[in-house]
Backbone as CSV, one residue per row, in Angstrom:
resi,resn,N_x,N_y,N_z,CA_x,CA_y,CA_z,C_x,C_y,C_z
1,MET,0.591,-1.246,0.424,-0.530,-0.003,0.136,0.921,1.188,0.208
2,LEU,0.973,2.252,-0.690,1.310,3.173,-0.588,1.427,4.298,0.638
3,ASP,2.539,5.191,1.143,2.017,4.873,2.205,1.318,6.691,2.113
4,ASN,1.252,7.391,3.260,1.017,8.693,3.705,1.240,10.480,3.216
5,ALA,2.372,9.483,3.969,3.288,10.723,3.363,3.569,10.437,1.583
6,SER,3.794,9.673,1.269,4.544,9.793,-0.678,2.618,9.741,-1.072
7,LEU,1.522,9.602,-0.696,-0.181,10.240,-1.406,-0.047,11.148,-1.470
8,ALA,0.452,12.391,0.148,0.682,14.089,0.602,1.672,14.394,-0.947
9,THR,3.165,13.786,-1.292,3.435,14.060,-2.356,2.603,14.601,-3.395
10,LEU,1.926,13.887,-3.862,1.000,13.441,-5.598,0.080,14.823,-5.288
11,VAL,-1.257,15.392,-3.704,-1.514,16.122,-4.599,-1.308,17.054,-3.290
12,ALA,-2.390,18.059,-3.158,-1.778,19.048,-2.398,-3.352,18.757,-1.114
13,SER,-4.265,17.906,-1.463,-5.100,17.486,-0.900,-5.544,15.981,-1.437
14,VAL,-6.015,15.041,-0.447,-6.125,13.930,-0.600,-7.518,12.849,-0.466
15,PRO,-8.366,12.613,-0.809,-9.439,12.066,0.091,-8.993,10.953,0.375
16,ALA,-9.770,10.971,2.198,-10.056,10.106,2.854,-9.775,8.519,2.105
17,ALA,-10.185,8.701,1.865,-10.850,7.614,0.962,-10.144,6.753,0.095
18,VAL,-9.156,7.300,-0.853,-8.012,6.569,-1.705,-7.817,5.548,-0.963
19,HIS,-7.137,5.030,-1.863,-6.270,2.857,-2.045,-5.374,3.208,-3.048
20,ILE,-4.509,2.679,-2.942,-3.494,2.912,-3.622,-2.650,2.121,-3.376
21,ASP,-2.276,0.590,-4.841,-1.671,-0.399,-4.293,-0.535,-0.946,-5.322
22,LEU,0.538,-1.551,-5.061,1.360,-2.004,-6.404,1.226,-3.700,-5.995
23,LEU,0.786,-4.780,-6.850,1.379,-5.378,-6.365,2.148,-6.635,-7.662
24,PHE,3.431,-6.939,-7.788,4.142,-7.746,-8.885,3.771,-9.506,-8.386
25,THR,3.740,-10.072,-10.484,4.182,-11.215,-10.664,5.496,-10.804,-10.844
26,THR,5.426,-12.298,-11.922,6.828,-12.617,-11.924,7.462,-11.499,-13.486
27,GLU,6.127,-10.993,-14.006,6.057,-10.109,-15.421,5.374,-9.487,-15.027
28,GLN,4.662,-9.090,-14.183,3.476,-7.862,-14.427,2.897,-6.923,-13.684
29,ALA,2.533,-5.866,-13.423,2.738,-4.798,-11.808,1.009,-4.768,-12.063
30,SER,0.322,-4.506,-11.055,-1.237,-4.271,-11.261,-2.035,-3.860,-9.861
31,GLY,-2.869,-2.982,-9.844,-2.587,-2.885,-8.406,-4.145,-1.452,-8.394
32,SER,-4.883,-1.208,-8.012,-5.459,-0.198,-7.625,-4.674,1.137,-7.734
33,SER,-5.660,1.951,-8.248,-4.313,2.977,-8.123,-5.356,4.907,-7.685
34,GLY,-6.692,3.969,-7.030,-7.778,4.467,-6.592,-8.949,4.815,-6.700
35,CYS,-8.499,5.095,-7.919,-10.816,4.609,-8.830,-10.442,3.531,-9.228
36,ASN,-9.631,3.465,-10.301,-9.867,2.347,-11.297,-8.501,1.191,-10.822
37,HIS,-8.516,0.346,-11.492,-7.806,-1.003,-11.671,-6.196,-1.112,-12.716
38,TYR,-5.208,-1.553,-12.664,-3.891,-1.239,-13.910,-2.791,-2.476,-13.963
39,SER,-2.362,-2.473,-14.549,-1.980,-2.996,-15.204,-0.677,-2.692,-15.983
40,ALA,0.625,-3.998,-16.117,1.968,-2.928,-16.696,3.119,-4.390,-17.000
41,PRO,3.775,-4.734,-17.933,4.419,-5.465,-17.528,5.982,-4.509,-17.019
42,PHE,6.274,-4.974,-16.154,7.522,-4.635,-15.647,8.795,-5.129,-15.609
43,GLN,10.188,-4.649,-15.522,11.118,-5.438,-15.691,11.791,-4.574,-15.130
44,ALA,12.972,-5.269,-14.029,13.385,-5.318,-12.779,14.755,-5.476,-12.157
45,ILE,16.211,-4.967,-12.451,16.920,-5.700,-12.922,18.302,-4.826,-11.477
46,GLY,18.625,-4.978,-11.386,19.929,-4.628,-9.780,19.413,-3.078,-9.823
47,GLY,18.723,-2.834,-9.084,18.700,-1.482,-8.797,17.273,-1.204,-9.042
48,SER,17.305,-0.937,-10.877,16.727,0.135,-11.696,15.200,-0.846,-11.936
49,ILE,13.690,-0.219,-12.151,13.394,-0.791,-12.595,11.814,0.376,-13.936
50,SER,11.698,-0.626,-14.978,10.938,0.322,-16.444,9.588,-0.500,-16.465
51,PHE,8.809,0.154,-16.932,7.420,-0.270,-16.536,6.932,0.349,-18.408
52,GLY,6.408,-0.904,-18.956,5.679,-1.021,-19.965,4.366,0.215,-20.763
53,SER,3.407,-0.006,-21.084,2.538,0.191,-21.498,1.647,0.239,-20.225
54,PHE,0.767,1.301,-19.611,-0.119,0.649,-18.742,-1.806,0.411,-19.143
55,ALA,-2.238,-0.280,-18.766,-4.069,-0.583,-19.277,-4.672,-0.711,-18.586
56,SER,-5.198,-0.009,-18.200,-6.210,0.727,-17.257,-7.967,0.352,-17.507
57,THR,-8.725,0.121,-16.025,-9.755,0.058,-16.003,-10.363,1.455,-16.013
58,ALA,-11.807,2.092,-16.853,-12.007,3.203,-17.849,-13.402,4.089,-16.131
59,MET,-13.509,3.983,-15.426,-14.697,3.988,-14.607,-13.899,5.513,-13.945
60,ALA,-15.360,6.307,-13.432,-15.257,8.182,-13.378,-15.356,7.900,-11.754
61,CYS,-14.333,8.646,-11.329,-14.697,8.356,-10.068,-14.793,10.200,-9.581
62,GLU,-15.202,10.354,-8.224,-15.359,12.594,-8.357,-13.530,12.997,-8.521
63,GLN,-13.582,13.889,-8.613,-13.087,15.415,-9.361,-11.057,14.714,-8.502
64,PRO,-11.362,14.708,-7.197,-9.718,14.609,-6.051,-9.170,13.066,-6.489
65,VAL,-9.862,12.193,-6.488,-9.684,11.012,-6.419,-9.497,10.444,-7.502
66,MET,-9.904,11.325,-8.960,-9.161,11.013,-10.177,-8.093,12.116,-10.434
67,LYS,-7.259,12.626,-9.943,-6.179,14.108,-9.391,-5.189,13.067,-8.925
68,VAL,-5.503,12.499,-7.858,-4.797,11.343,-7.200,-4.011,10.616,-8.628
69,GLU,-5.534,9.376,-8.864,-5.032,9.110,-9.342,-4.306,9.098,-10.795
70,ALA,-4.597,10.134,-11.546,-3.429,11.000,-11.641,-2.055,10.742,-11.835
71,ALA,-1.608,11.664,-10.747,0.004,12.128,-10.303,0.085,10.337,-10.152
72,TYR,-0.876,10.235,-9.730,0.155,8.487,-9.172,0.835,7.743,-10.265
73,LEU,-0.362,7.688,-11.037,0.486,7.221,-13.138,1.437,7.191,-13.242
74,ARG,1.576,8.747,-13.643,2.694,9.592,-13.616,3.725,8.805,-13.087
75,ALA,3.886,9.047,-11.869,4.820,8.756,-11.196,5.148,7.172,-10.747
76,LEU,4.498,6.386,-10.965,4.980,5.349,-10.912,5.388,5.113,-12.696
77,GLN,4.728,5.669,-13.918,5.050,5.278,-14.854,6.866,5.906,-14.696
78,GLY,7.074,6.948,-14.641,8.349,8.074,-14.406,9.153,7.403,-13.981
79,SER,9.033,6.426,-12.591,10.518,5.628,-11.694,11.081,4.658,-12.928
80,THR,11.826,4.775,-11.968,13.392,4.056,-12.760,14.260,3.690,-11.580
81,ALA,14.359,3.430,-10.292,15.071,2.916,-9.299,14.224,2.259,-8.033
82,TYR,14.791,1.325,-8.169,13.860,1.382,-6.800,15.071,0.282,-5.644
83,ASP,13.800,0.832,-4.575,14.863,-0.330,-3.265,13.810,-1.451,-2.708
84,ALA,13.890,-2.192,-2.381,13.766,-3.008,-1.903,13.757,-3.715,-0.429
85,THR,13.189,-3.676,0.748,13.654,-4.209,1.596,12.453,-5.802,2.157
86,HIS,11.667,-5.878,2.635,10.957,-7.415,3.365,10.254,-6.397,3.130
87,SER,9.458,-4.954,4.321,7.647,-4.667,3.977,8.270,-3.599,3.144
88,VAL,9.588,-2.725,2.453,9.129,-1.735,1.908,9.653,-1.779,0.228
89,LEU,9.274,-1.194,-0.612,9.216,-1.014,-1.798,9.479,0.643,-1.992
90,HIS,10.717,1.017,-2.142,10.594,2.945,-2.221,11.402,3.226,-4.138
91,LEU,10.627,3.845,-4.468,10.861,3.692,-6.355,11.464,4.996,-5.795
92,THR,11.897,5.753,-7.401,12.496,6.632,-7.541,12.669,7.013,-9.227
93,GLY,13.134,8.721,-8.962,13.094,8.731,-11.225,12.206,8.943,-11.107
94,GLY,11.139,9.276,-10.142,9.463,10.002,-11.607,9.463,11.145,-10.917
95,PRO,8.815,11.937,-10.677,7.975,13.422,-10.240,8.278,13.142,-9.119
96,VAL,7.774,11.562,-8.208,8.075,11.740,-6.853,8.464,11.171,-6.749
97,ASP,8.726,10.186,-5.758,9.376,9.517,-5.333,7.969,8.208,-3.971
98,LEU,8.711,7.210,-4.484,6.627,6.562,-3.582,7.071,5.754,-2.850
99,ARG,6.717,5.580,-1.707,7.121,4.188,-0.778,6.519,3.357,-0.336
100,PHE,6.150,2.107,-0.525,4.861,1.056,-0.549,5.431,0.419,0.702
101,THR,4.412,-0.049,2.148,4.471,-0.757,2.738,3.669,-1.953,2.249
102,ALA,4.296,-3.037,2.846,3.141,-4.145,2.668,2.288,-4.349,3.445
103,ALA,1.618,-5.429,3.298,-0.102,-5.638,4.122,0.559,-6.388,4.948
104,ALA,-0.459,-6.312,5.242,0.140,-7.700,6.388,-0.953,-9.019,5.888
105,PRO,-0.145,-9.885,5.652,-0.971,-11.790,4.744,-2.549,-11.538,5.243
106,VAL,-3.397,-12.267,4.490,-4.562,-12.535,5.039,-4.550,-13.447,5.328
107,SER,-4.888,-14.481,7.059,-5.136,-15.163,7.502,-6.171,-16.258,6.585
108,ALA,-5.935,-17.415,6.173,-7.288,-17.786,5.639,-7.869,-19.255,6.393
109,SER,-9.212,-18.727,6.472,-9.390,-20.043,8.111,-10.397,-20.847,6.920
110,VAL,-9.259,-22.322,7.430,-9.193,-23.707,7.501,-10.451,-24.281,8.677
111,SER,-12.132,-24.851,8.224,-12.292,-25.328,9.278,-11.930,-26.742,8.561
112,PRO,-11.917,-27.216,10.097,-11.736,-29.535,10.138,-12.936,-29.242,9.167
113,SER,-11.669,-30.751,8.099,-12.873,-31.650,7.368,-13.454,-32.709,8.271
114,GLN,-15.172,-32.892,7.883,-15.767,-33.929,9.531,-15.957,-35.802,8.569
């Protein structure tokens, strides 16, 4: 999840309900950009990162949310470097730095078999 300090650098006023996250699979980055869901191919090697063309759903939200989303996607697309630990991903090189913290794992409840 994008941390509050990063959100505050994107726009002057961040709506309270905005949720932005970033997930990686082997070759794809995806997540929620505030209003819509996005995905893009990426390549990360030795601290450098680049993203291919972004695809996104096309829902419309209130203007303040759309401003945050546009600023976030510009920053993400412009990112050229990363630093990662087990719980933090820091992307730099774009218009603003982006810092993500890992979400707590969701524990699956398993019912005993009868």
